[in-house]
């Protein structure tokens, strides 16, 4: 086990990306979908947290380079993220080909796909990914441009759940949705408008897709036109909307309830 405090942040940052936080790092190690080149941990302590002890033991077993860094440098590496003194340098997020998700949908008459229509906030992206993982979603689809991908901040917000999901980036969301509709998948968009139904009035059984729109702007016009239904969550209090992550979670659990 190496401990090198003389390497500067620029050298440490060359290539790859830093995933940070105890739970995300544990999940990255457990999922084994990425190649890890370095691990940053606090100095060993007799009463260290179970997660840190497990990371240290796993890194040792796999022969990974383990370093300690002062807080200032670790803050720089993680761009001010809530790292809890823990980070791993890995290859980028392991996106899958859209064809993989399409094949899984074809094989599962109860497949669930979540489409993120240009969400920009990594906290919302991570929140949606965590719920999608919790309900056993078949896959998640993101646009290649004008939206947040599965960044380290999104991984942190998902508490590492992103590492177990199939996530595909596509050039054209509408084209991807139409291909899934050819496999008898119905899409419901979370939005508002005269054509919107209460989310509990929609039948989510069978192959079902859920579209979550961008913060503020909602679902883009062409994506909305491709949806079969528009769902709205009732608001009887003093606010007019929920953030994307919360709204998506409510609807995804209604999907799960109906299937159970």
JSON list of C-alpha atoms in Angstrom, two decimals, residues 17-19 24-30 32-40 58-59 62-65 87-91:
[
{"chain": "A", "resi": 17, "resn": "UNK", "atom": "CA", "xyz": [-12.83, 11.07, -13.01]},
{"chain": "A", "resi": 18, "resn": "UNK", "atom": "CA", "xyz": [-13.16, 11.15, -9.26]},
{"chain": "A", "resi": 19, "resn": "UNK", "atom": "CA", "xyz": [-16.16, 9.50, -7.60]},
{"chain": "A", "resi": 24, "resn": "UNK", "atom": "CA", "xyz": [-20.81, 5.92, -3.84]},
{"chain": "A", "resi": 25, "resn": "UNK", "atom": "CA", "xyz": [-17.28, 4.56, -3.52]},
{"chain": "A", "resi": 26, "resn": "UNK", "atom": "CA", "xyz": [-18.55, 1.38, -1.87]},
{"chain": "A", "resi": 27, "resn": "UNK", "atom": "CA", "xyz": [-21.04, 0.86, -4.70]},
{"chain": "A", "resi": 28, "resn": "UNK", "atom": "CA", "xyz": [-18.42, 1.54, -7.40]},
{"chain": "A", "resi": 29, "resn": "UNK", "atom": "CA", "xyz": [-16.22, -1.13, -5.84]},
{"chain": "A", "resi": 30, "resn": "UNK", "atom": "CA", "xyz": [-19.07, -3.60, -5.41]},
{"chain": "A", "resi": 32, "resn": "UNK", "atom": "CA", "xyz": [-17.11, -3.68, -10.52]},
{"chain": "A", "resi": 33, "resn": "UNK", "atom": "CA", "xyz": [-18.18, -1.96, -13.76]},
{"chain": "A", "resi": 34, "resn": "UNK", "atom": "CA", "xyz": [-15.34, 0.58, -13.77]},
{"chain": "A", "resi": 35, "resn": "UNK", "atom": "CA", "xyz": [-11.58, 0.39, -13.75]},
{"chain": "A", "resi": 36, "resn": "UNK", "atom": "CA", "xyz": [-10.16, 2.02, -10.62]},
{"chain": "A", "resi": 37, "resn": "UNK", "atom": "CA", "xyz": [-6.63, 3.39, -10.54]},
{"chain": "A", "resi": 38, "resn": "UNK", "atom": "CA", "xyz": [-6.39, 5.17, -7.17]},
{"chain": "A", "resi": 39, "resn": "UNK", "atom": "CA", "xyz": [-8.16, 5.35, -3.84]},
{"chain": "A", "resi": 40, "resn": "UNK", "atom": "CA", "xyz": [-8.02, 8.24, -1.40]},
{"chain": "A", "resi": 58, "resn": "UNK", "atom": "CA", "xyz": [-11.14, -4.19, -0.60]},
{"chain": "A", "resi": 59, "resn": "UNK", "atom": "CA", "xyz": [-8.50, -1.87, -2.05]},
{"chain": "A", "resi": 62, "resn": "UNK", "atom": "CA", "xyz": [-7.34, -5.81, -5.24]},
{"chain": "A", "resi": 63, "resn": "UNK", "atom": "CA", "xyz": [-3.89, -4.27, -5.10]},
{"chain": "A", "resi": 64, "resn": "UNK", "atom": "CA", "xyz": [-5.14, -0.72, -5.64]},
{"chain": "A", "resi": 65, "resn": "UNK", "atom": "CA", "xyz": [-3.00, 2.34, -4.92]},
{"chain": "A", "resi": 87, "resn": "UNK", "atom": "CA", "xyz": [-12.66, 9.26, -3.30]},
{"chain": "A", "resi": 88, "resn": "UNK", "atom": "CA", "xyz": [-11.66, 6.89, -6.08]},
{"chain": "A", "resi": 89, "resn": "UNK", "atom": "CA", "xyz": [-10.21, 7.71, -9.48]},
{"chain": "A", "resi": 90, "resn": "UNK", "atom": "CA", "xyz": [-12.04, 5.69, -12.11]},
{"chain": "A", "resi": 91, "resn": "UNK", "atom": "CA", "xyz": [-12.81, 5.45, -15.76]}
]
